[in-house]
Each structure stands twice: as structure tokens, then as C-alpha cells.
């Protein structure tokens, strides 16, 4: 694959993926991104100019998408509205980008017979109880809770239907919670790191015992590349790195890192419909495609990520005040 189109490549995981491809392949990359509030052009500026082009455009517009898809060997589709709290505030952009946008990409891939990898989330499976020994597998029934996760579930179903009905050459991955550089300060880990850098306190929703299964964005990237190269068409692969922690454990680790007391936490209003626990069984990806994560230890990956935010303090600064103003209106 010499030419790869990466939708959403100026966002958090998309930009980590572009960096990963530049390091690990010789492919020429085109990023298609609308540059919404969630994007950061700065995440792409240090890349070699002759390897990466940026096209600013909307994945829901066929006249933008179709010629671009046709001139690439593969599309890796990250572009989405990605934040649950925003989807509770206003679901409409989630329906447009995540569902109409994915439909538009699929129609383009169908017309030009271009290989497609669709990036999705473990949230399509709903949630698990804290004491449930089960984890999500590729056979877990869909049961999304929020407008965001329902829109991603809808996009997955479209991909499955286009594979079966039209023979589109697509794979799907559903990954757990990512952390790492370039993640918007609205998300849990960067929000708490930047709160503490600013001398404030982490904000925990509800009782703070909700569990997420953390994976470094570079490990998500290596898994997506492996599926793109070796995955079986029509298959879904779950991506996870055995990183289950509850939210309180994560903020305790952040506070300890900065030498602050473990109880310096504000408990704030819970998220509506807040999923209790996510957990991924990634045995299929590991056994079939020989993938393994590089960051085995969440605490050391978190320490690297904290160091990145300290070294790039200016990066999230422009978005921080508006983000906190939004949360303040919600009592969060
Ligand atoms: P993000 O919000 O950081 O980035 C999304 C990017 O998509 C932004 O650059 C934005 O400008 C772009 N975009 C939004 N609407 C667009 C449109 N209509 N046309 C073109 N570009 C548009 O998101 P992220 O956290 O990097 O997530 C990327 C993908 O990975 C999403 O599909 C998400 O569902 C999935 N995912 C995320 C996680 C996670 O923990 N963040 C975990 C599993 C799966
Ligand atoms: O599981 C994959 C999903 O992970 C992705 O599909 C989503 O795009 C991504 O945003 C993420 O969703 P979450 O809702 O799990 O992530 P978020 O960072 O918003 O919250 C993580 C947990 O932390 C969740 O239990 C809510 C909680 N939280 C969040 C914020 C912002 C807090 O306790 N305090 C906060 O300030």
C-alpha cells in the first residue's frame, strides 16, 4: 500500500497513527480532516513534508471524499465526533459525522473498490458490572448507551452491511480507552493532568469507581496497521492492552506523580448514563495477527504521557479555559 488516506488524522489517535506510519512504513499519507475544535495541526507539523499532505474537508461530503478515496490504495477511517459529554449536550454533529460521514466513505470505497479500515470503539458493547469476570469479545452483542456510542454502533453496522451486500473490502476494530500525547484536554487523563499542572484538583464523576481499560495510542496504531496489512476482510478485531483501572486509581497516580495528596480530589456531578466498566479480550488479534502492545505497564505509559503534557504545556492551553467553562455549566 503506497498511498494511504487517513481520515481524522489531525485528531488525537489519527495523528498518533500518522506518526506511527511515518516511522514504520514507506507509504505516502494524505490526511483528510475538517479541523474541528478537536483537531490539532501542530500534531502534524514535525512530520516530513514530502510524506504527508493535509486536505481540509468534511467526510460527509461526497464530492470531497470520492476523488480522494479513488486515488488511494487504502483508507483508514478515524474521523469522528468522539466525546461522550458533548454528545449528551448536542447529538446532532455525532449523527452527521459518525453516521453520514461513514456512509459517505463507504460509498466512495464501494465505487473505487478501495480497501477500508474502520476505527471504532468498545463502547458499542455497552458496559459490564464491576464484579463481572467477563470481558468484551468480538461476539458480544451491541448495546450502546450514549448518543456517541450509538452513532459509532450505527457506523459499524453500515460497514458490516457494505461488506456483505456490496463486497466492500473492509475490516473493523473496536478499541478501549486511549491515552498518550496530543489528546484534547476535554478527555479524562489530559483534563486531570492539566488541572494539577494549573494547581487545581482532579474532577471525578460520581463515585470515581468506573473502570476503563487503558491502552497507549501508539499501541492502538500498531494494531490498526497490523489489521490493515494482515487482517481478514469482513472481520472485526478487538484491541486492548489489559489496562483496567478505575478512575480514582488513575487520578491517584497523577497526584502522586506531582507530589500531591491522594485525597486532593473534587467529586463532581456524574455523567448521565455513565457506563460502569469496559474491558477488552484481545485474544483474536494477538493469536491470529501476532500483535502485542509495547506499553505493558499503564503506570509507566502514564508517566511518559504526564511528561509530554508538562513539556508541551502551551499545546492544550488555548482549549483549556473553554473546556473548563463548558464543564462548569454542567456542574462537572
Ligand atoms: P478526536 O476527537 O481527537 O479526533 C477526531 C478528528 O476527526 C479531529 O481531528 C476532527 O477534526 C476530525 N473530524 C471530525 N469531524 C469531521 C468531519 N466531518 N470530517 C473530517 N474530519 C472530521 O478523536 P480520537 O479520540 O482521536 O478518536 C479517533 C477515532 O478513534 C474515532 O473514530 C473514535 O471513535 C475512535 N476511538 C477512540 C478512542 C479513544 O479512547 N479516544 C478509543 C477507541 C476508538
Ligand atoms: O472506550 C473508548 C472510548 O473512550 C472512546 O470511544 C471515546 O472516544 C473516548 O472519549 C473514551 O470515552 P470515555 O467516555 O470512556 O472517556 P472520557 O475521557 O470522557 O472519560 C473516561 C472516564 O473518566 C469516564 O468514566 C468518565 C470519567 N471522567 C471523565 C472526565 C472528563 C471523570 O471522572 N472526570 C472527568 O473530568
mmCIF file of C-alpha atoms and ligand atoms in Angstrom:
data_model
loop_
_atom_site.group_PDB
_atom_site.id
_atom_site.type_symbol
_atom_site.label_atom_id
_atom_site.label_comp_id
_atom_site.label_asym_id
_atom_site.label_seq_id
_atom_site.Cartn_x
_atom_site.Cartn_y
_atom_site.Cartn_z
ATOM 1 C CA UNK A 1 0.000 0.000 0.000
ATOM 2 C CA UNK A 2 1.824 3.061 -1.261
ATOM 3 C CA UNK A 3 -0.829 5.716 -0.726
ATOM 4 C CA UNK A 4 -2.961 5.742 2.425
ATOM 5 C CA UNK A 5 -5.784 8.183 3.201
ATOM 6 C CA UNK A 6 -6.199 8.820 6.943
ATOM 7 C CA UNK A 7 -9.490 10.483 7.896
ATOM 8 C CA UNK A 8 -9.340 12.410 11.175
ATOM 9 C CA UNK A 9 -5.540 12.389 11.007
ATOM 10 C CA UNK A 10 -5.269 15.736 12.800
ATOM 11 C CA UNK A 11 -7.095 14.376 15.859
ATOM 12 C CA UNK A 12 -5.630 12.554 18.845
ATOM 13 C CA UNK A 13 -5.370 8.937 17.672
ATOM 14 C CA UNK A 14 -5.291 9.764 13.953
ATOM 15 C CA UNK A 15 -2.205 11.948 14.403
ATOM 16 C CA UNK A 16 -0.501 9.289 16.551
ATOM 17 C CA UNK A 17 -1.286 6.835 13.710
ATOM 18 C CA UNK A 18 0.212 9.161 11.084
ATOM 19 C CA UNK A 19 3.407 9.444 13.172
ATOM 20 C CA UNK A 20 3.429 5.639 13.529
ATOM 21 C CA UNK A 21 3.082 5.120 9.742
ATOM 22 C CA UNK A 22 5.857 7.609 9.002
ATOM 23 C CA UNK A 23 8.171 5.671 11.353
ATOM 24 C CA UNK A 24 7.153 2.150 10.309
ATOM 25 C CA UNK A 25 6.197 2.276 6.588
ATOM 26 C CA UNK A 26 7.281 3.996 3.364
ATOM 27 C CA UNK A 27 3.718 4.943 2.409
ATOM 28 C CA UNK A 28 2.679 8.416 1.315
ATOM 29 C CA UNK A 29 -0.102 9.697 3.569
ATOM 30 C CA UNK A 30 -2.997 12.046 2.960
ATOM 31 C CA UNK A 31 -4.852 13.336 5.999
ATOM 32 C CA UNK A 32 -8.492 14.317 5.370
ATOM 33 C CA UNK A 33 -9.698 16.354 8.332
ATOM 34 C CA UNK A 34 -12.295 19.074 8.869
ATOM 35 C CA UNK A 35 -10.090 20.628 11.589
ATOM 36 C CA UNK A 36 -12.904 20.818 14.142
ATOM 37 C CA UNK A 37 -12.247 22.047 17.691
ATOM 38 C CA UNK A 38 -10.769 18.557 18.403
ATOM 39 C CA UNK A 39 -8.049 18.765 15.738
ATOM 40 C CA UNK A 40 -4.501 20.000 16.152
ATOM 41 C CA UNK A 41 -2.493 20.908 13.068
ATOM 42 C CA UNK A 42 0.507 21.230 15.399
ATOM 43 C CA UNK A 43 0.436 17.439 15.832
ATOM 44 C CA UNK A 44 1.444 17.095 12.159
ATOM 45 C CA UNK A 45 3.961 19.933 11.754
ATOM 46 C CA UNK A 46 7.093 17.970 12.689
ATOM 47 C CA UNK A 47 6.439 15.302 10.047
ATOM 48 C CA UNK A 48 8.384 15.184 6.761
ATOM 49 C CA UNK A 49 6.516 17.413 4.250
ATOM 50 C CA UNK A 50 7.149 15.018 1.369
ATOM 51 C CA UNK A 51 5.422 12.157 3.206
ATOM 52 C CA UNK A 52 2.207 13.766 4.487
ATOM 53 C CA UNK A 53 -0.397 16.022 2.808
ATOM 54 C CA UNK A 54 -3.279 17.645 4.656
ATOM 55 C CA UNK A 55 -6.632 18.122 2.911
ATOM 56 C CA UNK A 56 -9.126 20.168 4.924
ATOM 57 C CA UNK A 57 -12.607 18.785 4.222
ATOM 58 C CA UNK A 58 -15.721 17.089 5.505
ATOM 59 C CA UNK A 59 -16.075 13.294 5.343
ATOM 60 C CA UNK A 60 -19.834 13.750 4.913
ATOM 61 C CA UNK A 61 -19.374 15.486 1.536
ATOM 62 C CA UNK A 62 -19.210 13.025 -1.343
ATOM 63 C CA UNK A 63 -17.596 15.470 -3.787
ATOM 64 C CA UNK A 64 -14.669 15.866 -1.369
ATOM 65 C CA UNK A 65 -14.423 12.208 -0.382
ATOM 66 C CA UNK A 66 -14.921 10.279 -3.632
ATOM 67 C CA UNK A 67 -11.962 11.577 -5.683
ATOM 68 C CA UNK A 68 -9.643 11.294 -2.683
ATOM 69 C CA UNK A 69 -10.662 7.720 -1.863
ATOM 70 C CA UNK A 70 -10.304 6.728 -5.530
ATOM 71 C CA UNK A 71 -6.678 7.880 -5.704
ATOM 72 C CA UNK A 72 -5.518 5.954 -2.608
ATOM 73 C CA UNK A 73 -4.731 2.258 -2.048
ATOM 74 C CA UNK A 74 -6.385 2.224 1.365
ATOM 75 C CA UNK A 75 -8.448 4.391 3.713
ATOM 76 C CA UNK A 76 -8.050 4.278 7.482
ATOM 77 C CA UNK A 77 -11.124 5.956 8.908
ATOM 78 C CA UNK A 78 -10.627 7.677 12.285
ATOM 79 C CA UNK A 79 -12.649 10.883 11.734
ATOM 80 C CA UNK A 80 -15.470 11.207 14.239
ATOM 81 C CA UNK A 81 -17.052 13.296 16.911
ATOM 82 C CA UNK A 82 -15.527 11.426 19.839
ATOM 83 C CA UNK A 83 -16.544 12.901 23.210
ATOM 84 C CA UNK A 84 -19.425 11.394 25.184
ATOM 85 C CA UNK A 85 -20.101 14.530 27.241
ATOM 86 C CA UNK A 86 -20.511 16.596 24.052
ATOM 87 C CA UNK A 87 -22.901 14.010 22.624
ATOM 88 C CA UNK A 88 -25.118 14.437 25.681
ATOM 89 C CA UNK A 89 -25.105 18.199 25.129
ATOM 90 C CA UNK A 90 -25.816 18.127 21.357
ATOM 91 C CA UNK A 91 -26.017 14.795 19.498
ATOM 92 C CA UNK A 92 -26.505 16.272 16.010
ATOM 93 C CA UNK A 93 -22.846 16.514 14.842
ATOM 94 C CA UNK A 94 -22.358 12.928 16.047
ATOM 95 C CA UNK A 95 -25.118 11.714 13.733
ATOM 96 C CA UNK A 96 -23.794 13.709 10.788
ATOM 97 C CA UNK A 97 -20.102 12.881 11.072
ATOM 98 C CA UNK A 98 -20.181 9.390 12.556
ATOM 99 C CA UNK A 99 -23.099 8.006 10.543
ATOM 100 C CA UNK A 100 -23.477 10.122 7.377
ATOM 101 C CA UNK A 101 -19.689 10.545 7.222
ATOM 102 C CA UNK A 102 -19.068 6.788 7.428
ATOM 103 C CA UNK A 103 -21.814 6.175 4.853
ATOM 104 C CA UNK A 104 -20.083 8.635 2.509
ATOM 105 C CA UNK A 105 -16.711 6.904 2.972
ATOM 106 C CA UNK A 106 -18.322 3.509 2.352
ATOM 107 C CA UNK A 107 -19.995 4.637 -0.864
ATOM 108 C CA UNK A 108 -16.682 6.032 -2.085
ATOM 109 C CA UNK A 109 -14.850 2.791 -1.203
ATOM 110 C CA UNK A 110 -17.577 0.805 -2.986
ATOM 111 C CA UNK A 111 -17.300 2.867 -6.179
ATOM 112 C CA UNK A 112 -13.499 2.685 -6.386
ATOM 113 C CA UNK A 113 -13.034 -0.751 -4.709
ATOM 114 C CA UNK A 114 -10.601 0.782 -2.216
ATOM 115 C CA UNK A 115 -9.520 -1.172 0.895
ATOM 116 C CA UNK A 116 -11.032 0.371 4.064
ATOM 117 C CA UNK A 117 -10.272 0.008 7.751
ATOM 118 C CA UNK A 118 -12.958 1.420 10.060
ATOM 119 C CA UNK A 119 -11.799 2.509 13.527
ATOM 120 C CA UNK A 120 -14.411 2.021 16.224
ATOM 121 C CA UNK A 121 -14.809 1.743 19.957
ATOM 122 C CA UNK A 122 -15.532 -0.820 22.672
ATOM 123 C CA UNK A 123 -18.390 1.447 23.803
ATOM 124 C CA UNK A 124 -20.651 -0.120 21.159
ATOM 125 C CA UNK A 125 -20.953 -3.094 23.540
ATOM 126 C CA UNK A 126 -22.404 -1.065 26.428
ATOM 127 C CA UNK A 127 -20.896 -1.742 29.843
ATOM 128 C CA UNK A 128 -20.040 -4.500 32.329
ATOM 129 C CA UNK A 129 -20.593 -4.750 36.077
ATOM 130 C CA UNK A 130 -17.536 -4.123 38.241
ATOM 131 C CA UNK A 131 -17.558 -7.722 39.542
ATOM 132 C CA UNK A 132 -18.340 -9.394 36.197
ATOM 133 C CA UNK A 133 -15.486 -11.750 35.247
ATOM 134 C CA UNK A 134 -16.402 -11.348 31.550
ATOM 135 C CA UNK A 135 -14.678 -9.012 29.090
ATOM 136 C CA UNK A 136 -15.925 -7.840 25.676
ATOM 137 C CA UNK A 137 -15.183 -10.136 22.748
ATOM 138 C CA UNK A 138 -15.964 -9.922 19.025
ATOM 139 C CA UNK A 139 -19.176 -11.880 19.793
ATOM 140 C CA UNK A 140 -20.540 -9.536 22.480
ATOM 141 C CA UNK A 141 -23.950 -8.142 21.413
ATOM 142 C CA UNK A 142 -24.144 -4.438 20.572
ATOM 143 C CA UNK A 143 -25.776 -2.400 23.383
ATOM 144 C CA UNK A 144 -24.613 1.249 23.205
ATOM 145 C CA UNK A 145 -25.555 3.719 25.960
ATOM 146 C CA UNK A 146 -24.794 7.271 24.775
ATOM 147 C CA UNK A 147 -25.541 9.214 21.565
ATOM 148 C CA UNK A 148 -21.795 8.938 20.783
ATOM 149 C CA UNK A 149 -21.611 5.167 21.226
ATOM 150 C CA UNK A 150 -24.933 4.646 19.410
ATOM 151 C CA UNK A 151 -23.613 6.652 16.453
ATOM 152 C CA UNK A 152 -20.426 4.538 16.400
ATOM 153 C CA UNK A 153 -22.531 1.348 16.630
ATOM 154 C CA UNK A 154 -24.545 2.622 13.648
ATOM 155 C CA UNK A 155 -21.344 3.231 11.703
ATOM 156 C CA UNK A 156 -20.111 -0.310 12.458
ATOM 157 C CA UNK A 157 -23.400 -1.781 11.211
ATOM 158 C CA UNK A 158 -23.113 0.204 7.987
ATOM 159 C CA UNK A 159 -19.603 -1.169 7.401
ATOM 160 C CA UNK A 160 -20.770 -4.740 8.033
ATOM 161 C CA UNK A 161 -23.695 -4.286 5.626
ATOM 162 C CA UNK A 162 -21.477 -2.780 2.884
ATOM 163 C CA UNK A 163 -19.077 -5.729 3.207
ATOM 164 C CA UNK A 164 -21.837 -8.299 2.956
ATOM 165 C CA UNK A 165 -24.102 -6.616 0.386
ATOM 166 C CA UNK A 166 -21.575 -4.864 -1.855
ATOM 167 C CA UNK A 167 -18.324 -6.733 -1.229
ATOM 168 C CA UNK A 168 -16.523 -3.661 0.128
ATOM 169 C CA UNK A 169 -13.054 -4.767 1.307
ATOM 170 C CA UNK A 170 -13.292 -3.548 4.888
ATOM 171 C CA UNK A 171 -12.152 -4.518 8.380
ATOM 172 C CA UNK A 172 -13.320 -3.058 11.702
ATOM 173 C CA UNK A 173 -11.519 -2.602 15.022
ATOM 174 C CA UNK A 174 -13.096 -1.764 18.372
ATOM 175 C CA UNK A 175 -10.568 -0.391 20.822
ATOM 176 C CA UNK A 176 -10.644 0.541 24.502
ATOM 177 C CA UNK A 177 -9.730 3.938 26.049
ATOM 178 C CA UNK A 178 -6.593 5.534 24.614
ATOM 179 C CA UNK A 179 -4.090 7.792 26.344
ATOM 180 C CA UNK A 180 -0.904 9.445 25.112
ATOM 181 C CA UNK A 181 0.334 12.694 23.505
ATOM 182 C CA UNK A 182 -1.936 15.088 21.591
ATOM 183 C CA UNK A 183 -5.159 14.097 23.405
ATOM 184 C CA UNK A 184 -7.605 17.006 23.778
ATOM 185 C CA UNK A 185 -7.845 18.457 27.308
ATOM 186 C CA UNK A 186 -11.582 17.649 27.423
ATOM 187 C CA UNK A 187 -10.735 13.948 27.906
ATOM 188 C CA UNK A 188 -10.246 12.406 31.352
ATOM 189 C CA UNK A 189 -6.472 11.956 31.633
ATOM 190 C CA UNK A 190 -5.336 15.244 29.960
ATOM 191 C CA UNK A 191 -8.028 17.156 31.865
ATOM 192 C CA UNK A 192 -6.730 15.901 35.213
ATOM 193 C CA UNK A 193 -3.025 16.356 34.301
ATOM 194 C CA UNK A 194 -3.648 19.956 33.213
ATOM 195 C CA UNK A 195 -5.820 20.658 36.274
ATOM 196 C CA UNK A 196 -2.940 19.565 38.518
ATOM 197 C CA UNK A 197 -0.344 21.494 36.445
ATOM 198 C CA UNK A 198 -2.556 24.574 36.995
ATOM 199 C CA UNK A 199 -2.578 23.949 40.766
ATOM 200 C CA UNK A 200 -6.203 22.711 40.714
ATOM 201 C CA UNK A 201 -7.735 19.391 41.668
ATOM 202 C CA UNK A 202 -8.801 16.399 39.536
ATOM 203 C CA UNK A 203 -12.560 16.128 38.942
ATOM 204 C CA UNK A 204 -14.080 12.681 39.400
ATOM 205 C CA UNK A 205 -17.569 11.907 38.129
ATOM 206 C CA UNK A 206 -19.863 10.117 40.584
ATOM 207 C CA UNK A 207 -18.079 7.754 42.991
ATOM 208 C CA UNK A 208 -14.950 7.577 40.808
ATOM 209 C CA UNK A 209 -15.145 3.774 40.618
ATOM 210 C CA UNK A 210 -15.980 3.484 36.896
ATOM 211 C CA UNK A 211 -13.388 1.326 35.161
ATOM 212 C CA UNK A 212 -11.733 1.965 31.807
ATOM 213 C CA UNK A 213 -9.274 -0.380 30.036
ATOM 214 C CA UNK A 214 -6.368 1.898 29.059
ATOM 215 C CA UNK A 215 -4.140 1.486 26.002
ATOM 216 C CA UNK A 216 -1.412 3.798 24.697
ATOM 217 C CA UNK A 217 -2.323 5.438 21.353
ATOM 218 C CA UNK A 218 0.892 4.102 19.790
ATOM 219 C CA UNK A 219 -0.211 0.542 20.619
ATOM 220 C CA UNK A 220 -3.629 1.262 19.086
ATOM 221 C CA UNK A 221 -1.757 2.482 15.990
ATOM 222 C CA UNK A 222 0.408 -0.638 15.686
ATOM 223 C CA UNK A 223 -2.709 -2.806 15.996
ATOM 224 C CA UNK A 224 -4.560 -0.871 13.271
ATOM 225 C CA UNK A 225 -1.542 -1.121 10.944
ATOM 226 C CA UNK A 226 -1.341 -4.872 11.560
ATOM 227 C CA UNK A 227 -5.061 -5.305 10.756
ATOM 228 C CA UNK A 228 -4.704 -3.146 7.632
ATOM 229 C CA UNK A 229 -1.802 -5.293 6.432
ATOM 230 C CA UNK A 230 -2.879 -8.775 7.533
ATOM 231 C CA UNK A 231 -6.495 -8.668 8.759
ATOM 232 C CA UNK A 232 -9.125 -10.809 7.069
ATOM 233 C CA UNK A 233 -11.694 -8.830 5.059
ATOM 234 C CA UNK A 234 -15.064 -8.609 6.799
ATOM 235 C CA UNK A 235 -13.593 -9.366 10.223
ATOM 236 C CA UNK A 236 -13.790 -7.366 13.437
ATOM 237 C CA UNK A 237 -10.807 -7.267 15.814
ATOM 238 C CA UNK A 238 -10.936 -6.007 19.405
ATOM 239 C CA UNK A 239 -7.884 -4.006 20.524
ATOM 240 C CA UNK A 240 -6.868 -3.767 24.183
ATOM 241 C CA UNK A 241 -3.792 -3.910 26.399
ATOM 242 C CA UNK A 242 -5.122 -5.345 29.699
ATOM 243 C CA UNK A 243 -5.071 -1.884 31.311
ATOM 244 C CA UNK A 244 -8.157 -1.922 33.557
ATOM 245 C CA UNK A 245 -8.045 0.789 36.239
ATOM 246 C CA UNK A 246 -10.815 2.668 37.991
ATOM 247 C CA UNK A 247 -10.878 6.444 37.602
ATOM 248 C CA UNK A 248 -9.852 7.029 41.194
ATOM 249 C CA UNK A 249 -6.727 4.873 40.712
ATOM 250 C CA UNK A 250 -5.791 6.958 37.654
ATOM 251 C CA UNK A 251 -6.122 10.325 39.421
ATOM 252 C CA UNK A 252 -4.251 8.957 42.465
ATOM 253 C CA UNK A 253 -1.340 8.028 40.171
ATOM 254 C CA UNK A 254 -1.408 11.528 38.608
ATOM 255 C CA UNK A 255 -1.496 13.253 42.023
ATOM 256 C CA UNK A 256 1.357 11.066 43.324
ATOM 257 C CA UNK A 257 3.432 11.898 40.254
ATOM 258 C CA UNK A 258 3.192 15.615 41.136
ATOM 259 C CA UNK A 259 3.792 15.016 44.876
ATOM 260 C CA UNK A 260 0.214 15.985 45.746
ATOM 261 C CA UNK A 261 -2.033 14.291 48.344
ATOM 262 C CA UNK A 262 -4.121 11.338 47.130
ATOM 263 C CA UNK A 263 -7.300 12.888 48.578
ATOM 264 C CA UNK A 264 -6.979 16.245 46.773
ATOM 265 C CA UNK A 265 -9.932 15.348 44.520
ATOM 266 C CA UNK A 266 -13.236 17.084 43.697
ATOM 267 C CA UNK A 267 -16.131 14.647 43.303
ATOM 268 C CA UNK A 268 -18.485 16.249 40.761
ATOM 269 C CA UNK A 269 -21.838 15.507 39.139
ATOM 270 C CA UNK A 270 -21.966 12.139 37.390
ATOM 271 C CA UNK A 271 -22.343 11.783 33.610
ATOM 272 C CA UNK A 272 -25.877 10.802 32.521
ATOM 273 C CA UNK A 273 -25.993 7.114 31.579
ATOM 274 C CA UNK A 274 -22.337 6.729 32.669
ATOM 275 C CA UNK A 275 -21.046 3.305 31.588
ATOM 276 C CA UNK A 276 -19.673 1.436 34.601
ATOM 277 C CA UNK A 277 -16.877 -0.703 33.209
ATOM 278 C CA UNK A 278 -15.214 -1.531 29.885
ATOM 279 C CA UNK A 279 -12.837 -4.480 29.476
ATOM 280 C CA UNK A 280 -11.386 -5.947 26.271
ATOM 281 C CA UNK A 281 -10.415 -9.531 25.487
ATOM 282 C CA UNK A 282 -7.956 -9.058 22.602
ATOM 283 C CA UNK A 283 -7.006 -12.737 22.137
ATOM 284 C CA UNK A 284 -8.192 -12.899 18.497
ATOM 285 C CA UNK A 285 -5.920 -10.036 17.400
ATOM 286 C CA UNK A 286 -2.952 -11.461 19.316
ATOM 287 C CA UNK A 287 -3.376 -15.102 18.204
ATOM 288 C CA UNK A 288 -4.402 -14.500 14.582
ATOM 289 C CA UNK A 289 -2.225 -11.498 13.704
ATOM 290 C CA UNK A 290 0.603 -11.848 16.264
ATOM 291 C CA UNK A 291 0.068 -8.341 17.702
ATOM 292 C CA UNK A 292 1.249 -7.355 21.192
ATOM 293 C CA UNK A 293 1.315 -3.944 22.907
ATOM 294 C CA UNK A 294 4.623 -2.147 23.570
ATOM 295 C CA UNK A 295 3.353 -0.361 26.713
ATOM 296 C CA UNK A 296 2.622 -3.336 29.004
ATOM 297 C CA UNK A 297 2.616 -1.218 32.121
ATOM 298 C CA UNK A 298 -0.075 1.501 32.297
ATOM 299 C CA UNK A 299 1.712 3.412 35.083
ATOM 300 C CA UNK A 300 4.910 3.837 33.039
ATOM 301 C CA UNK A 301 2.905 4.837 29.944
ATOM 302 C CA UNK A 302 1.022 7.337 32.098
ATOM 303 C CA UNK A 303 4.307 8.751 33.437
ATOM 304 C CA UNK A 304 5.507 9.267 29.811
ATOM 305 C CA UNK A 305 2.202 10.984 28.998
ATOM 306 C CA UNK A 306 2.406 13.285 32.035
ATOM 307 C CA UNK A 307 5.972 14.197 30.991
ATOM 308 C CA UNK A 308 4.670 15.024 27.490
ATOM 309 C CA UNK A 309 1.967 17.364 28.844
ATOM 310 C CA UNK A 310 4.474 19.068 31.151
ATOM 311 C CA UNK A 311 6.887 19.586 28.222
ATOM 312 C CA UNK A 312 4.073 20.781 25.904
ATOM 313 C CA UNK A 313 2.183 22.908 28.392
ATOM 314 C CA UNK A 314 1.378 25.542 25.748
ATOM 315 C CA UNK A 315 -0.219 22.997 23.433
ATOM 316 C CA UNK A 316 -3.506 22.431 25.338
ATOM 317 C CA UNK A 317 -3.590 25.901 26.844
ATOM 318 C CA UNK A 318 -5.807 27.594 24.182
ATOM 319 C CA UNK A 319 -8.567 24.974 24.664
ATOM 320 C CA UNK A 320 -8.333 24.660 28.445
ATOM 321 C CA UNK A 321 -10.381 27.703 29.521
ATOM 322 C CA UNK A 322 -13.269 26.992 27.118
ATOM 323 C CA UNK A 323 -13.260 23.310 28.120
ATOM 324 C CA UNK A 324 -13.483 24.115 31.824
ATOM 325 C CA UNK A 325 -16.194 26.727 31.160
ATOM 326 C CA UNK A 326 -18.246 24.029 29.387
ATOM 327 C CA UNK A 327 -17.810 21.579 32.265
ATOM 328 C CA UNK A 328 -18.717 24.289 34.793
ATOM 329 C CA UNK A 329 -22.122 24.726 33.123
ATOM 330 C CA UNK A 330 -22.734 21.004 33.753
ATOM 331 C CA UNK A 331 -21.550 21.038 37.378
ATOM 332 C CA UNK A 332 -18.562 18.940 36.346
HETATM 333 P P1 LIG B 1 -10.581 13.213 18.207
HETATM 334 O O1 LIG B 1 -11.862 13.875 18.585
HETATM 335 O O2 LIG B 1 -9.348 13.547 18.963
HETATM 336 O O3 LIG B 1 -10.273 13.483 16.664
HETATM 337 C C1 LIG B 1 -11.272 13.398 15.684
HETATM 338 C C2 LIG B 1 -10.749 14.059 14.414
HETATM 339 O O4 LIG B 1 -11.766 13.926 13.408
HETATM 340 C C3 LIG B 1 -10.462 15.545 14.576
HETATM 341 O O5 LIG B 1 -9.210 15.866 14.001
HETATM 342 C C4 LIG B 1 -11.593 16.238 13.812
HETATM 343 O O6 LIG B 1 -11.240 17.484 13.236
HETATM 344 C C5 LIG B 1 -11.901 15.190 12.748
HETATM 345 N N1 LIG B 1 -13.285 15.318 12.245
HETATM 346 C C6 LIG B 1 -14.415 15.457 12.980
HETATM 347 N N2 LIG B 1 -15.472 15.579 12.161
HETATM 348 C C7 LIG B 1 -15.001 15.504 10.886
HETATM 349 C C8 LIG B 1 -15.616 15.546 9.608
HETATM 350 N N3 LIG B 1 -16.947 15.683 9.476
HETATM 351 N N4 LIG B 1 -14.827 15.425 8.521
HETATM 352 C C9 LIG B 1 -13.489 15.284 8.640
HETATM 353 N N5 LIG B 1 -12.846 15.249 9.829
HETATM 354 C C10 LIG B 1 -13.603 15.347 10.942
HETATM 355 O O7 LIG B 1 -10.898 11.653 18.274
HETATM 356 P P2 LIG B 1 -9.943 10.447 18.736
HETATM 357 O O8 LIG B 1 -10.040 10.286 20.191
HETATM 358 O O9 LIG B 1 -8.623 10.598 18.077
HETATM 359 O O10 LIG B 1 -10.735 9.222 18.061
HETATM 360 C C11 LIG B 1 -10.454 8.838 16.718
HETATM 361 C C12 LIG B 1 -11.287 7.624 16.366
HETATM 362 O O11 LIG B 1 -10.990 6.553 17.249
HETATM 363 C C13 LIG B 1 -12.799 7.868 16.479
HETATM 364 O O12 LIG B 1 -13.434 7.192 15.431
HETATM 365 C C14 LIG B 1 -13.166 7.223 17.820
HETATM 366 O O13 LIG B 1 -14.497 6.776 17.826
HETATM 367 C C15 LIG B 1 -12.184 6.067 17.861
HETATM 368 N N6 LIG B 1 -11.800 5.594 19.202
HETATM 369 C C16 LIG B 1 -11.342 6.494 20.135
HETATM 370 C C17 LIG B 1 -10.909 6.009 21.379
HETATM 371 C C18 LIG B 1 -10.367 6.946 22.434
HETATM 372 O O14 LIG B 1 -10.062 6.499 23.545
HETATM 373 N N7 LIG B 1 -10.189 8.238 22.168
HETATM 374 C C19 LIG B 1 -10.968 4.637 21.649
HETATM 375 C C20 LIG B 1 -11.480 3.765 20.667
HETATM 376 C C21 LIG B 1 -11.868 4.250 19.441
HETATM 377 O O1 LIG B 2 -13.754 3.260 25.365
HETATM 378 C C1 LIG B 2 -13.360 4.008 24.258
HETATM 379 C C2 LIG B 2 -13.863 5.424 24.370
HETATM 380 O O2 LIG B 2 -13.057 6.068 25.349
HETATM 381 C C3 LIG B 2 -13.806 6.188 23.051
HETATM 382 O O3 LIG B 2 -14.692 5.594 22.146
HETATM 383 C C4 LIG B 2 -14.167 7.658 23.251
HETATM 384 O O4 LIG B 2 -13.976 8.372 22.038
HETATM 385 C C5 LIG B 2 -13.251 8.245 24.311
HETATM 386 O O5 LIG B 2 -13.608 9.590 24.576
HETATM 387 C C6 LIG B 2 -13.348 7.424 25.583
HETATM 388 O O6 LIG B 2 -14.667 7.543 26.170
HETATM 389 P P1 LIG B 2 -14.884 7.756 27.749
HETATM 390 O O7 LIG B 2 -16.189 8.389 27.928
HETATM 391 O O8 LIG B 2 -14.562 6.496 28.484
HETATM 392 O O9 LIG B 2 -13.642 8.785 28.020
HETATM 393 P P2 LIG B 2 -13.533 10.112 28.903
HETATM 394 O O10 LIG B 2 -12.099 10.539 28.800
HETATM 395 O O11 LIG B 2 -14.574 11.104 28.582
HETATM 396 O O12 LIG B 2 -13.823 9.575 30.380
HETATM 397 C C7 LIG B 2 -13.092 8.475 30.933
HETATM 398 C C8 LIG B 2 -13.703 8.151 32.288
HETATM 399 O O13 LIG B 2 -13.439 9.246 33.209
HETATM 400 C C9 LIG B 2 -15.213 8.005 32.300
HETATM 401 O O14 LIG B 2 -15.570 7.034 33.288
HETATM 402 C C10 LIG B 2 -15.735 9.394 32.728
HETATM 403 C C11 LIG B 2 -14.658 9.820 33.700
HETATM 404 N N1 LIG B 2 -14.400 11.260 33.838
HETATM 405 C C12 LIG B 2 -14.220 11.996 32.697
HETATM 406 C C13 LIG B 2 -13.890 13.339 32.771
HETATM 407 C C14 LIG B 2 -13.688 14.178 31.527
HETATM 408 C C15 LIG B 2 -14.248 11.826 35.093
HETATM 409 O O15 LIG B 2 -14.408 11.160 36.147
HETATM 410 N N2 LIG B 2 -13.901 13.142 35.179
HETATM 411 C C16 LIG B 2 -13.720 13.929 34.063
HETATM 412 O O16 LIG B 2 -13.408 15.129 34.223
#
